CSV table of C-alpha atoms in Angstrom, one decimal:
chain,number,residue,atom,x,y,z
A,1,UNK,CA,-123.6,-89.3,-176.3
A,2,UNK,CA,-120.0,-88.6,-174.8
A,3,UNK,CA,-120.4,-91.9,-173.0
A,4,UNK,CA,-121.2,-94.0,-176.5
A,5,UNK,CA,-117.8,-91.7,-177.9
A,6,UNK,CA,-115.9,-92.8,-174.9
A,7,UNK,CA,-116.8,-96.9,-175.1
A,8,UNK,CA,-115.7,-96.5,-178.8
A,9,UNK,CA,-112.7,-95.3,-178.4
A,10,UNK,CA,-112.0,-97.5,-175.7
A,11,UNK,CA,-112.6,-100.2,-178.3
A,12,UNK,CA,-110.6,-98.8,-180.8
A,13,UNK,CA,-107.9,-98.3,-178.9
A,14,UNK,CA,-108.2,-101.9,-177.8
A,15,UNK,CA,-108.3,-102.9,-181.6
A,16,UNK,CA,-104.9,-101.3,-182.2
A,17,UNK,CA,-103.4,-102.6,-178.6
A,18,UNK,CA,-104.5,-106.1,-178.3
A,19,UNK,CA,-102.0,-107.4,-181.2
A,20,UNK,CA,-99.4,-105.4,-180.7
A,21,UNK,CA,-99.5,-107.5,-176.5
A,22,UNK,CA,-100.9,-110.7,-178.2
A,23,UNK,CA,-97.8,-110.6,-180.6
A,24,UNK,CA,-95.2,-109.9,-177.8
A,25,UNK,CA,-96.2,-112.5,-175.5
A,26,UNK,CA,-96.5,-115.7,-178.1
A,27,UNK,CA,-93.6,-114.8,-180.9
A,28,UNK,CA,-91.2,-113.5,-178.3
A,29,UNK,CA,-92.5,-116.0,-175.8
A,30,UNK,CA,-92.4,-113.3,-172.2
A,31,UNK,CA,-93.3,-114.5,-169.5
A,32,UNK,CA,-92.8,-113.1,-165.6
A,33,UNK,CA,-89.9,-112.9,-164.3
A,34,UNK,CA,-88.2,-115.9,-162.0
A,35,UNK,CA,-90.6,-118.1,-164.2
A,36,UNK,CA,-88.9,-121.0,-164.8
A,37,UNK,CA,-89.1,-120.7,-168.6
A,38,UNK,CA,-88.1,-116.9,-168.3
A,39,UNK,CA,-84.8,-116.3,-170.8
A,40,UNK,CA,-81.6,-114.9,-168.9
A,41,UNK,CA,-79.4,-113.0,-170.8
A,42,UNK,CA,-76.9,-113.7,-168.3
A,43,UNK,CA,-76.8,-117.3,-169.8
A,44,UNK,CA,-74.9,-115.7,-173.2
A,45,UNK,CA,-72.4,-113.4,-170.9
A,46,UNK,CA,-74.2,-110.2,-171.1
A,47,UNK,CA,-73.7,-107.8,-167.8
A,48,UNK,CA,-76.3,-107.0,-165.5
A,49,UNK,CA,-78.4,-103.9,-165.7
A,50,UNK,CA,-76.3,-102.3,-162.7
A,51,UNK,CA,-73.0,-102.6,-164.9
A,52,UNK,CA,-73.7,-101.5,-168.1
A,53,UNK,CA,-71.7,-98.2,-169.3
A,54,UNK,CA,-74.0,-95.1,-169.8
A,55,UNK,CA,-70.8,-93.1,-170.7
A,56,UNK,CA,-69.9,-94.1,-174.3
A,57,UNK,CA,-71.4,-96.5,-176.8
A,58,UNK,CA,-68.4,-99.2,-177.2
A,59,UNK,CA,-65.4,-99.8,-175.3
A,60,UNK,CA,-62.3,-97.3,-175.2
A,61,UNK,CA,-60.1,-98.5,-171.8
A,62,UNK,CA,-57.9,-95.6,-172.5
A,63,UNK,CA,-60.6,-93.2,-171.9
A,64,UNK,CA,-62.1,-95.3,-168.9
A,65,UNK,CA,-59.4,-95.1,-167.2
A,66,UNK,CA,-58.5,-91.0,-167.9
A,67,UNK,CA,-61.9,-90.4,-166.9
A,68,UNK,CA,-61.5,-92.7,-163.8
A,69,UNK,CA,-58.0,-90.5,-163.3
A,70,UNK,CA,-59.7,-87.4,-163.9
A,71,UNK,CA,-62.8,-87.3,-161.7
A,72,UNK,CA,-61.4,-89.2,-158.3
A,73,UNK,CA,-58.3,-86.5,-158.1
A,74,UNK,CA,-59.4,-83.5,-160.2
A,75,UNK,CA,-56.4,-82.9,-162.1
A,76,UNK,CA,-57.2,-82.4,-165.6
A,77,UNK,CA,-53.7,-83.2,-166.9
A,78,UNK,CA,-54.3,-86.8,-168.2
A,79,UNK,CA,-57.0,-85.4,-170.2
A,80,UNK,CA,-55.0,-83.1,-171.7
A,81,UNK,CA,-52.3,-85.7,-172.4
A,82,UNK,CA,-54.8,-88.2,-173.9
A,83,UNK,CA,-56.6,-85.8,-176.5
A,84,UNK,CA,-52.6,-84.2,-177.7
A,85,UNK,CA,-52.0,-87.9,-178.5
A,86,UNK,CA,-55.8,-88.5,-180.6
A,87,UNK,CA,-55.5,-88.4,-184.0
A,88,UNK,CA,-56.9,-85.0,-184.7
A,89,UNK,CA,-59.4,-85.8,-187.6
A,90,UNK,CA,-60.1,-89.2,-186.4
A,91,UNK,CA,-63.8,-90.1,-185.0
A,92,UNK,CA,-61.9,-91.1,-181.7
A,93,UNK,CA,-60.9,-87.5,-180.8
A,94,UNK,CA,-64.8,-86.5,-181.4
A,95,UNK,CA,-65.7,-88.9,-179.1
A,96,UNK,CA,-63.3,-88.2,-176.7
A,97,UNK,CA,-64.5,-84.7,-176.3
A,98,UNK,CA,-67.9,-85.8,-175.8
A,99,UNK,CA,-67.0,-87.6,-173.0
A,100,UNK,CA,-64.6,-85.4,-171.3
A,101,UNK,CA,-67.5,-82.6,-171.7
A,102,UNK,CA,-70.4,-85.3,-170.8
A,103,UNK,CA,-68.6,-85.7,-167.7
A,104,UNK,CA,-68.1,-82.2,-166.5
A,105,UNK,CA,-71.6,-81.7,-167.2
A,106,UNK,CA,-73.0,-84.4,-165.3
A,107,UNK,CA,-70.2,-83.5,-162.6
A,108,UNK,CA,-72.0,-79.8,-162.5
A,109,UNK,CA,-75.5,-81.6,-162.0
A,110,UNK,CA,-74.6,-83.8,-159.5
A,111,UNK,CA,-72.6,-81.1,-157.5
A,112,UNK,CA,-73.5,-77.8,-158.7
A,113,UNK,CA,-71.8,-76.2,-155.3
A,114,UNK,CA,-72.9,-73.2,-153.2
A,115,UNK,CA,-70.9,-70.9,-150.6
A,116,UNK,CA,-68.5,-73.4,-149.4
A,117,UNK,CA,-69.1,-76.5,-151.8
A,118,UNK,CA,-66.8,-76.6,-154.9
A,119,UNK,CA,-68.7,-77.5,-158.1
A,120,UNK,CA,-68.5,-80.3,-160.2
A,121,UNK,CA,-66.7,-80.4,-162.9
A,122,UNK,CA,-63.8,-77.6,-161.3
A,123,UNK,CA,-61.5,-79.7,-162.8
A,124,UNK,CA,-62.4,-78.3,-166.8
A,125,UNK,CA,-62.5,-74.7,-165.8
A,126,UNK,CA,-58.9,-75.4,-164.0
A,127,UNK,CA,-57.7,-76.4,-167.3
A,128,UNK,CA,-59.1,-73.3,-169.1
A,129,UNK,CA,-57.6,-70.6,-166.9
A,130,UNK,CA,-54.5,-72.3,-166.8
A,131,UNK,CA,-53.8,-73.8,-170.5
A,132,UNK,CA,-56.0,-71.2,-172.5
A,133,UNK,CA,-54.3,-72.2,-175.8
A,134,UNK,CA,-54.8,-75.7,-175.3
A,135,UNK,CA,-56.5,-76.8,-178.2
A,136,UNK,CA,-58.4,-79.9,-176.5
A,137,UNK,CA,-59.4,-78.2,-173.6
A,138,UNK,CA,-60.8,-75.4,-175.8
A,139,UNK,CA,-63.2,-78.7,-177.7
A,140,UNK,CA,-63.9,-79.9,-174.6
A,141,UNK,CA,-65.2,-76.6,-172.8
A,142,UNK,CA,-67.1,-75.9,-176.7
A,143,UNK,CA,-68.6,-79.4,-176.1
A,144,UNK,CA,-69.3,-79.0,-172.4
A,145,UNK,CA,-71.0,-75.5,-172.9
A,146,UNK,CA,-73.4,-77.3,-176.0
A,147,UNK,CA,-74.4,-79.5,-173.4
A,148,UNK,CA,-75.2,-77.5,-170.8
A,149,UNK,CA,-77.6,-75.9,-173.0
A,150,UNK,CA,-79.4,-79.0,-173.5
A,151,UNK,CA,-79.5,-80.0,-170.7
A,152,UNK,CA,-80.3,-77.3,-168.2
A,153,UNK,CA,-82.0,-75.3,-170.6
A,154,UNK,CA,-85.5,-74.9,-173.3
A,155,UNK,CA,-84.9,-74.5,-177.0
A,156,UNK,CA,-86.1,-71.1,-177.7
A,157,UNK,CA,-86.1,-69.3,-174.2
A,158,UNK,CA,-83.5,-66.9,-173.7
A,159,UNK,CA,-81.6,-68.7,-171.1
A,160,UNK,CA,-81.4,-71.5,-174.0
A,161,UNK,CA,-80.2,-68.9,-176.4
A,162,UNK,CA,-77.5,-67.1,-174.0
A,163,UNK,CA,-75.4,-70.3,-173.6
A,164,UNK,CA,-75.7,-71.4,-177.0
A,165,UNK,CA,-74.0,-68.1,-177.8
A,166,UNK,CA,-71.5,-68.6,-175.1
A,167,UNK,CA,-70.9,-71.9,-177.0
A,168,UNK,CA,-70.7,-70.5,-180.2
A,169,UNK,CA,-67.9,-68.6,-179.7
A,170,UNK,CA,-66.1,-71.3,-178.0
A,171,UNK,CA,-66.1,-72.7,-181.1
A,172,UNK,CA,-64.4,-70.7,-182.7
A,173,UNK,CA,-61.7,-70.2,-180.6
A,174,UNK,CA,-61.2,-74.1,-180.5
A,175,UNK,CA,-60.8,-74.4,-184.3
A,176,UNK,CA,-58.7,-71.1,-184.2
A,177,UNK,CA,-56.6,-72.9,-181.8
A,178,UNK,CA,-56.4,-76.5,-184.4
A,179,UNK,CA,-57.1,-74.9,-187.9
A,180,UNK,CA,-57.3,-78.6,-188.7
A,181,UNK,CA,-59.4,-80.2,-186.5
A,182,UNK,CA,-63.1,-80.7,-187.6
A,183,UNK,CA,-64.3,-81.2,-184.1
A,184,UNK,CA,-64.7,-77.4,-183.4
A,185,UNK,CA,-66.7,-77.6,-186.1
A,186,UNK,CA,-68.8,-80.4,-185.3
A,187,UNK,CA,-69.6,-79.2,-182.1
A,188,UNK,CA,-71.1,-76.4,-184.1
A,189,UNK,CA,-73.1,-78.0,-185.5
A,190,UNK,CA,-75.4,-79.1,-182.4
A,191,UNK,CA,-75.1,-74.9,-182.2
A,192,UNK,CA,-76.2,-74.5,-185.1
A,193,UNK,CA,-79.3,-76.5,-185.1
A,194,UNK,CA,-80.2,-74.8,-181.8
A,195,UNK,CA,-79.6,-71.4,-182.8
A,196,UNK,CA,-82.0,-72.2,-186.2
A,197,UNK,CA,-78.8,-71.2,-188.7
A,198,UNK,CA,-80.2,-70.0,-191.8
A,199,UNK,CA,-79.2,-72.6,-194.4
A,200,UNK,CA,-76.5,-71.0,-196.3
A,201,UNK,CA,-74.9,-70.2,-193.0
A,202,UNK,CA,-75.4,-73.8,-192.4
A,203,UNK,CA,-74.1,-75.5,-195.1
A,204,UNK,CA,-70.9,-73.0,-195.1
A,205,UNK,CA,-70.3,-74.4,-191.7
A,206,UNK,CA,-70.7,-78.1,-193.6
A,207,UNK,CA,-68.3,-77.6,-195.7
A,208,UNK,CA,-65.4,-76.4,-193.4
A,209,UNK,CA,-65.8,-79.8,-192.0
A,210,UNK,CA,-65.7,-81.5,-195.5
A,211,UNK,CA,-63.0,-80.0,-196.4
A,212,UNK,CA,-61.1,-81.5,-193.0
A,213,UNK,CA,-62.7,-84.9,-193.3
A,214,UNK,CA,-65.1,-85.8,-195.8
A,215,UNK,CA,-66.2,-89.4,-194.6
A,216,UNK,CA,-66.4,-88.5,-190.4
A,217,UNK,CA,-69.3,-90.6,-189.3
A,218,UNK,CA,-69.5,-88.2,-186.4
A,219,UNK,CA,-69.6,-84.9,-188.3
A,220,UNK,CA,-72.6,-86.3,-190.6
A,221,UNK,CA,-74.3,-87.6,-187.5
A,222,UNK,CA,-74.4,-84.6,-185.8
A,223,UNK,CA,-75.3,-82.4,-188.7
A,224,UNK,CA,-78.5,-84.9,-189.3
A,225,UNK,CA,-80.8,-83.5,-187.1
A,226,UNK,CA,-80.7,-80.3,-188.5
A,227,UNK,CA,-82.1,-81.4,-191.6
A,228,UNK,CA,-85.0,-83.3,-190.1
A,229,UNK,CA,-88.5,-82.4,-189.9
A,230,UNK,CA,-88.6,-81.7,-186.4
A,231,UNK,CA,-86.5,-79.3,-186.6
A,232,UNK,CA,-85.0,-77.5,-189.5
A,233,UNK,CA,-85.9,-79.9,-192.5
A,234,UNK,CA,-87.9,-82.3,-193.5
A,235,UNK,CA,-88.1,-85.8,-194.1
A,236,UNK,CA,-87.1,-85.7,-198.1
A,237,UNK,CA,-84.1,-83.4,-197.1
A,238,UNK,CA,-83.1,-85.8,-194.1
A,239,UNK,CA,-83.1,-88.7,-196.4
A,240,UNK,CA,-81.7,-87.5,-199.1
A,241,UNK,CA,-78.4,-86.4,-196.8
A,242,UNK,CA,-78.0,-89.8,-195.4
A,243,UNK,CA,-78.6,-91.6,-198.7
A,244,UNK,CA,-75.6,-89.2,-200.7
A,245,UNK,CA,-73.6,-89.8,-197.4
A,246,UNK,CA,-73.8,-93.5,-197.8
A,247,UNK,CA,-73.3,-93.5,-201.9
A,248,UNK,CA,-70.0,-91.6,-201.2
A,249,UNK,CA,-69.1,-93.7,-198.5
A,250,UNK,CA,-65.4,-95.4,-198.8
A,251,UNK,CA,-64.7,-99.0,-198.2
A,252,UNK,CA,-65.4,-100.2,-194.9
A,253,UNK,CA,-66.8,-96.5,-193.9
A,254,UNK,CA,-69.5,-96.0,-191.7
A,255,UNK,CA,-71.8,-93.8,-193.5
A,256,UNK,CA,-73.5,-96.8,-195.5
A,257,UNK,CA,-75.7,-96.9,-192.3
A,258,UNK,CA,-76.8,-93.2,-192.5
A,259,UNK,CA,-80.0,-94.0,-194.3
A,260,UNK,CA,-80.8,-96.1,-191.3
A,261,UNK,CA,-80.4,-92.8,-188.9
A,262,UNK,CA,-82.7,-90.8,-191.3
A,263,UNK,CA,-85.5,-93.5,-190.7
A,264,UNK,CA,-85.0,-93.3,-186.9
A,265,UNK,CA,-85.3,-89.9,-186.9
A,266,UNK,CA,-88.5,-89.7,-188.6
A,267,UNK,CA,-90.2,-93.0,-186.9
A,268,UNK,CA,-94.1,-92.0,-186.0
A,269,UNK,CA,-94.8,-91.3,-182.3
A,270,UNK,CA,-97.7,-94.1,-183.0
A,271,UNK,CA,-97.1,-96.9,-185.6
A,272,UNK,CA,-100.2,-98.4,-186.2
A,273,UNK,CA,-99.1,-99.7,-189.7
A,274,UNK,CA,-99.1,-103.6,-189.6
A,275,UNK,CA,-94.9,-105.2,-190.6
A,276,UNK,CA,-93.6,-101.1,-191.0
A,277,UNK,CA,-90.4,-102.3,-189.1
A,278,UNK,CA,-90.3,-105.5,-192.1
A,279,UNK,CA,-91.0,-102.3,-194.7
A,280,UNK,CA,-89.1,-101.6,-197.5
A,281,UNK,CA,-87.5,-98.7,-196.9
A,282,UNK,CA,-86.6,-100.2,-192.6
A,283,UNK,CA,-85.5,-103.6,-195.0
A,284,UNK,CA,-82.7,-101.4,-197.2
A,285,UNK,CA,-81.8,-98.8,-194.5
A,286,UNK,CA,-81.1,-101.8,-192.0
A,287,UNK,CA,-79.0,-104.1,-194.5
A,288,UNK,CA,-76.9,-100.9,-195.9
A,289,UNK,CA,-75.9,-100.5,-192.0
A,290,UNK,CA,-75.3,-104.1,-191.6
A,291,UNK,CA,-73.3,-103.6,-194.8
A,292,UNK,CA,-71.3,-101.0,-193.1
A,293,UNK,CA,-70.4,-103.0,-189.8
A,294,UNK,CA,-69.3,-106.7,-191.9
A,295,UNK,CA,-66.9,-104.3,-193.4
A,296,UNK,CA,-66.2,-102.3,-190.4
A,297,UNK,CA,-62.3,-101.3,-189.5
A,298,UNK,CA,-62.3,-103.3,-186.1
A,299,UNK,CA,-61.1,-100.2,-184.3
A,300,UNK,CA,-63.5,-97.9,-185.8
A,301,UNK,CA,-65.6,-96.6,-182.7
A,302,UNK,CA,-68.0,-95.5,-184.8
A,303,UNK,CA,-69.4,-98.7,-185.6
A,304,UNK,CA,-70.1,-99.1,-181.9
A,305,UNK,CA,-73.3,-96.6,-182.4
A,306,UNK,CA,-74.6,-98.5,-186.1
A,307,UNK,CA,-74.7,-101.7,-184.0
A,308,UNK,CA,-76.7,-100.5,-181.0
A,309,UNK,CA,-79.3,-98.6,-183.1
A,310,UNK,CA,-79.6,-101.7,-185.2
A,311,UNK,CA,-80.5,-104.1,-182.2
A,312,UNK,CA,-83.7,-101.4,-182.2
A,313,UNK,CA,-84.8,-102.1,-185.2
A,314,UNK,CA,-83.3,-105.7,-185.6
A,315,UNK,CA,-85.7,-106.5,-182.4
A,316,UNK,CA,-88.5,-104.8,-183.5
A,317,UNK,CA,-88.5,-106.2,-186.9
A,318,UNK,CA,-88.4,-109.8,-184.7
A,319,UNK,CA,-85.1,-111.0,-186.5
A,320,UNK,CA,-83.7,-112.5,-183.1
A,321,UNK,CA,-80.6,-114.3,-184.6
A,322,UNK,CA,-79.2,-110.8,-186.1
A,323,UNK,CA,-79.9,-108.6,-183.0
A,324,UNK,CA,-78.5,-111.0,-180.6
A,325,UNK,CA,-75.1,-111.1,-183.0
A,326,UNK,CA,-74.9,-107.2,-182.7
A,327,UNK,CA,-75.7,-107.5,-179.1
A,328,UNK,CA,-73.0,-110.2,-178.4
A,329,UNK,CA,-70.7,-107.7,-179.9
A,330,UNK,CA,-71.5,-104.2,-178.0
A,331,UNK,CA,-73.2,-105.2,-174.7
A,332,UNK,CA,-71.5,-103.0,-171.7
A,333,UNK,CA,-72.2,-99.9,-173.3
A,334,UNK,CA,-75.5,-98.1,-173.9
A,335,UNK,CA,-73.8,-94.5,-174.4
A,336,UNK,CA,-75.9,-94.3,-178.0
A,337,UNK,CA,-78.9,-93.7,-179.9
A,338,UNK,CA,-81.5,-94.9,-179.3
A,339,UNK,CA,-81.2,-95.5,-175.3
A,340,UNK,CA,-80.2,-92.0,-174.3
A,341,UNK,CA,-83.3,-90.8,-175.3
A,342,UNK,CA,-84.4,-93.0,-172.7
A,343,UNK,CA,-84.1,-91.0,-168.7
A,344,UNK,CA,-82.5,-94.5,-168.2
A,345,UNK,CA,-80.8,-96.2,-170.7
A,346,UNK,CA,-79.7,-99.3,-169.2
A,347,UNK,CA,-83.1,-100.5,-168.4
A,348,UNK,CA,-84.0,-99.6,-171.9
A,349,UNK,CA,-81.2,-101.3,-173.5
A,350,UNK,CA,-81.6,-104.4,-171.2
A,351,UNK,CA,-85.2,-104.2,-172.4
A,352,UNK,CA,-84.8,-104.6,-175.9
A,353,UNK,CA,-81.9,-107.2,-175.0
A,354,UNK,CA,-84.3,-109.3,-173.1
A,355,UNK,CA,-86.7,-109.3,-175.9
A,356,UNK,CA,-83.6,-110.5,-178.8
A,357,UNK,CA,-83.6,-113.2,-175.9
A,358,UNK,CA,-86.5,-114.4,-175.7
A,359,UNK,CA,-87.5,-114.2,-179.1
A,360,UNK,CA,-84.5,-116.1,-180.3
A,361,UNK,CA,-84.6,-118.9,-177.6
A,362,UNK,CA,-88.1,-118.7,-178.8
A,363,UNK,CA,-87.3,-119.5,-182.5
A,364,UNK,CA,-84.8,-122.4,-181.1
A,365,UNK,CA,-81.7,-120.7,-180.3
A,366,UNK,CA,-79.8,-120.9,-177.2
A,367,UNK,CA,-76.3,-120.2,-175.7
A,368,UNK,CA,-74.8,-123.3,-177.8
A,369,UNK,CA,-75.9,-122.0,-181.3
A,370,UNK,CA,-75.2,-118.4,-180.4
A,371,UNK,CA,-71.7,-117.4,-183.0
A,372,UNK,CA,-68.6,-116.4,-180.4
């Protein structure tokens, strides 16, 4: 009897797996690689696997080369210098922090020291002890501490708990330090949906950061998650936070591409529903954000991230002409959702960009008909 409840699972799961390979090999056209029909993104310009960014989702050469500064002589003053001159309530600054902090963290992994080896990352506690009322180095080691946690640590164990603390109060020594800065605050926010806030304590937190900047794509990215099922939500409360985000959104904001977030967050772990990614609800969340970046500021880094999650679902909802315009626009950089859930995200970007390849030179498109 196990034996005949084995065979038919085998066949259901066969039933639900077939299509999905029979589908991928003739619409998008795969075939092995060094076949002589195999699509090469490096026909449109795109970079190989090996030199695609992991740090940041679109291109900011100050920043590159800081960082570059930064890490080869371990002098934290650059840093300094570049976030005094960020525009405090601007989504650059935010992102800046993140990658000061992302880079002291991933210092600390690589090299986390021992009796005569100097940790990684020396460079940010350097500018701690000797700038303590610096505001930027106080966002950064907020941001850097948030990390940690998530990194080195289990939501929920006490280890998890006792940095997140640690981080807490960072905070608010940063945003003691720039009453007007939101970024303390933001970087609260990933506290706050560790530490389980309650939701009045969450929402008071919300609006300290509305009150600094009401339309930071950033700030309503990282307070997201909190309101999601998985974690302190649910999927009515996530959706309904994106969709008031995008009907307040100003002109050429953003946040018209929160809705599309919401529906990422909540994809199922197993989609057996035949077109879901040609659904409705995918349908409007994907044209609000493609909305949001034919609007777009062209220095608004934000738009970076809206792009790369829409090649996700632009490639999974097979519309090859739209993904490979997005793609043509960020390739480099894979520092976003959704490839740093990924342990690598350049193989998981160039992935999904190998697919909006084939599928469009599949559908007649080639380097020649390809917008510039």
């Amino acid at each position: 009897m196990e034996i005949l409840w084995v065979l038919i699972a085998l066949v259901m799961l066969g039933f639900v797996l077939l299509p999905v390979l029979r589908r991928r090999r003739s619409a998008v056209g795969l075939v092995p690689p060094g076949h002589p029909d195999a699509a090469d993104p490096a026909n449109y310009g795109f970079a190989r696997e090996e030199e695609l960014d992991v740090r940041m989702p679109g291109p900011d050469q100050d920043l590159l080369d800081v960082l570059d500064l930064v890490q080869r002589t371990q002098d934290y003053r650059a840093a300094q210098q570049l976030l005094a001159g960020t525009e405090a309530d601007g989504e650059r600054r935010w992102q800046r922090v993140q990658a000061f902090a992302g880079a002291a963290s991933l210092e600390l992994q690589q090299r986390p020291g021992g009796v005569d080896a100097v940790p990684g990352g020396q460079w940010l506690r350097v500018w701690r002890a000797e700038a303590p009322k610096d505001a930027g180095g106080a966002a950064v080691h907020a941001e850097f501490l948030v990390q940690q946690a998530w990194r080195t640590a289990t939501p929920g164990t006490d280890e998890f708990r006792i940095i997140m603390e640690e981080a807490k109060a960072a905070c608010g020594e940063a945003a003691l330090l720039a009453p007007g800065d939101p970024v303390p605050y933001i970087v609260e926010l990933s506290v706050a949906r560790g530490l389980a806030y309650p939701r009045e304590e969450f929402e008071q937190l919300w609006l300290k950061i509305l009150d600094r900047a009401p339309a930071h794509m950033g700030a309503h990215l990282a307070a997201l998650p909190y309101w999601c099922e998985k974690w302190h939500g649910s999927r009515e409360l996530a959706y309904s936070f994106a969709e008031a985000a995008a009907a307040r959104a100003p002109q050429g904001s953003m946040l018209a591409a929160m809705p599309l977030f919401a529906v990422f967050e909540h994809l199922p772990e197993v989609n057996l529903v035949s077109g879901f990614y040609q659904s409705e609800v995918v349908t409007k969340a994907v044209h609000g954000a493609l909305h949001a970046v034919h609007s777009a500021r062209p220095d608004d880094p934000t738009q970076a991230h809206v792009r790369h999650l829409l090649v996700f679902f632009l490639v999974r909802g097979e519309r090859w002409a739209e993904a490979m315009n997005q793609l043509m626009v960020i390739d480099g950089h894979v520092g976003a959702l959704p490839w740093t859930l990924s342990p690598d995200p350049a193989a998981e970007f160039a992935v999904y960009r190998a697919l909006a390849v084939a599928g469009y030179e599949a559908n007649g498109g080639s380097p020649a008909t390809l917008p510039h």
